[in-house]
């Protein structure tokens, strides 16, 4: 449905003094009924416009939804690290910490507890916070949505119809 509704999407950037990065990520545990592998997705915005997004079946089976969500968090953190280095080379500053929105409280708790992992990305690169499921931009990449949910997701993502005239 999203491909049909966004045949001619456009992303337009306005002349704004600041373009903060913001990211959303989600995972659907055992989404594939054949392989039982989770599907993860992320959506990264510069200002209020999308610049990077991805939806992919994870390569391994997760034993819990929290494990699938945490793996998805690690993947988007790697992408955010690359993007912040890229923008730093372009002399764009003040992008960190990047707000990363997640709808799983257990994942947020694990990621905030540095005992569970040796990286300090949480303190230097991102601020992980909760987002309600209805405000989650990435559900369109990981779950089946009805028509109104799909329309809301497209609207949230900053996509606009491209003027053909």
Coordinates of C-alpha atoms in Angstrom, one line a residue:
X1 CA 0.0 0.0 0.0
X2 CA 2.8 2.5 0.8
X3 CA 4.4 2.0 -2.6
X4 CA 1.1 2.7 -4.3
X5 CA 0.3 5.8 -2.2
X6 CA 3.8 7.3 -2.7
X7 CA 4.4 6.8 -6.4
X8 CA 5.6 10.4 -6.7
X9 CA 6.9 11.4 -3.2
X10 CA 8.9 14.5 -2.7
X11 CA 11.0 15.7 0.2
X12 CA 11.6 19.5 0.3
X13 CA 14.0 21.3 2.6
X14 CA 13.3 24.8 3.7
X15 CA 15.9 27.4 4.6
X16 CA 16.0 26.7 8.4
X17 CA 18.8 27.8 10.7
X18 CA 19.0 24.4 12.4
X19 CA 18.4 20.9 11.1
X20 CA 18.5 18.6 14.1
X21 CA 18.8 14.8 13.5
X22 CA 16.0 12.6 14.9
X23 CA 15.6 8.9 14.6
X24 CA 12.9 6.3 15.1
X25 CA 13.4 2.5 15.2
X26 CA 11.2 -0.5 15.6
X27 CA 11.3 -4.3 15.3
X28 CA 8.6 -6.9 14.9
X29 CA 9.7 -10.1 16.7
X30 CA 9.2 -13.3 14.6
X31 CA 7.5 -11.3 11.9
X32 CA 8.4 -13.7 9.2
X33 CA 6.1 -16.7 9.6
X34 CA 8.4 -18.9 7.5
X35 CA 11.8 -18.2 9.2
X36 CA 10.6 -16.6 12.4
X37 CA 13.2 -13.9 12.0
X38 CA 12.4 -10.4 13.2
X39 CA 11.9 -7.5 10.8
X40 CA 13.6 -4.3 11.9
X41 CA 13.3 -0.8 10.6
X42 CA 14.5 2.7 11.2
X43 CA 13.7 6.2 10.0
X44 CA 16.1 9.1 10.4
X45 CA 15.0 12.7 9.9
X46 CA 17.1 15.9 9.3
X47 CA 14.8 18.6 10.7
X48 CA 11.4 17.2 9.8
X49 CA 12.4 15.6 6.5
X50 CA 13.5 12.0 6.0
X51 CA 17.1 11.4 4.9
X52 CA 17.6 7.7 5.7
X53 CA 15.3 4.7 6.2
X54 CA 15.5 1.0 6.1
X55 CA 13.5 -2.1 6.7
X56 CA 15.1 -5.5 6.7
X57 CA 14.7 -9.0 8.0
X58 CA 17.3 -9.6 10.7
X59 CA 19.9 -12.3 9.9
X60 CA 19.4 -14.3 13.1
X61 CA 16.4 -15.6 15.1
X62 CA 15.8 -13.7 18.3
X63 CA 14.7 -15.6 21.4
X64 CA 12.7 -12.6 22.7
X65 CA 11.2 -9.4 21.5
X66 CA 13.6 -7.4 23.6
X67 CA 16.6 -9.1 21.9
X68 CA 15.1 -8.2 18.5
X69 CA 14.5 -4.6 19.6
X70 CA 18.0 -4.2 21.1
X71 CA 19.6 -5.5 17.9
X72 CA 17.6 -3.0 15.9
X73 CA 18.8 -0.3 18.3
X74 CA 22.4 -1.3 17.7
X75 CA 21.9 -1.1 13.9
X76 CA 20.4 2.4 13.9
X77 CA 23.1 3.6 16.3
X78 CA 25.8 2.5 13.8
X79 CA 23.9 4.4 11.1
X80 CA 23.6 7.5 13.3
X81 CA 27.4 7.3 14.1
X82 CA 28.1 7.3 10.3
X83 CA 25.7 10.1 9.6
X84 CA 27.1 12.4 12.4
X85 CA 30.6 11.8 11.1
X86 CA 29.5 12.6 7.6
X87 CA 27.8 15.8 8.7
X88 CA 30.8 16.7 10.8
X89 CA 33.0 16.5 7.7
X90 CA 30.5 18.9 6.0
X91 CA 31.0 21.3 8.9
X92 CA 27.5 20.8 10.2
X93 CA 27.7 20.8 14.0
X94 CA 25.5 20.5 17.0
X95 CA 23.8 17.3 15.8
X96 CA 24.5 15.2 18.9
X97 CA 23.0 13.8 21.0
X98 CA 20.5 12.5 18.5
X99 CA 17.1 11.7 19.9
X100 CA 16.3 8.0 19.2
X101 CA 12.7 7.1 19.7
X102 CA 11.8 3.5 20.7
X103 CA 8.5 1.9 21.7
X104 CA 10.0 -0.8 23.9
X105 CA 10.7 0.1 27.6
X106 CA 12.9 -3.0 28.3
X107 CA 15.2 -2.1 25.4
X108 CA 15.5 1.5 26.7
X109 CA 16.5 0.1 30.1
X110 CA 19.1 -2.2 28.7
X111 CA 20.6 0.4 26.4
X112 CA 20.8 2.9 29.2
X113 CA 22.6 0.5 31.5
X114 CA 26.2 0.6 30.3
X115 CA 26.9 -2.7 32.2
X116 CA 25.1 -4.5 29.4
X117 CA 27.4 -3.2 26.7
X118 CA 30.8 -1.6 26.5
X119 CA 30.0 1.3 24.2
X120 CA 29.2 4.7 25.4
X121 CA 27.1 5.7 22.4
X122 CA 24.2 6.4 24.7
X123 CA 26.0 9.3 26.5
X124 CA 27.8 10.7 23.5
X125 CA 25.7 10.0 20.4
X126 CA 22.1 9.4 21.2
X127 CA 19.4 10.0 23.8
X128 CA 17.1 7.0 23.8
X129 CA 13.5 7.8 24.8
X130 CA 10.1 6.2 24.7
X131 CA 7.5 6.9 22.0
X132 CA 4.0 5.6 22.0
X133 CA 3.1 3.0 19.4
X134 CA 0.6 5.3 17.7
X135 CA 3.4 8.0 17.3
X136 CA 5.9 5.4 16.0
X137 CA 7.0 6.4 12.5
X138 CA 8.6 3.1 11.6
X139 CA 5.6 0.8 12.0
X140 CA 4.9 1.2 8.3
X141 CA 8.2 -0.7 7.7
X142 CA 7.7 -3.5 10.2
X143 CA 4.0 -4.2 10.6
X144 CA 0.8 -4.5 8.5
X145 CA -1.2 -1.3 8.8
X146 CA -4.8 -0.5 7.8
X147 CA -5.5 2.3 5.3
X148 CA -5.9 5.1 7.9
X149 CA -2.7 4.0 9.8
X150 CA -0.8 3.9 6.5
X151 CA -2.0 7.4 5.5
X152 CA -1.0 8.7 9.0
X153 CA 2.5 7.1 8.7
X154 CA 3.1 8.6 5.3
X155 CA 2.0 12.0 6.6
X156 CA 4.3 11.6 9.7
X157 CA 7.3 10.9 7.5
X158 CA 7.2 14.3 5.8
X159 CA 6.5 12.9 2.3
X160 CA 4.5 15.2 0.0
X161 CA 3.0 14.6 -3.4
X162 CA 5.4 15.7 -6.1
X163 CA 3.8 18.4 -8.3
X164 CA 3.7 16.9 -11.8
X165 CA 2.8 20.2 -13.5

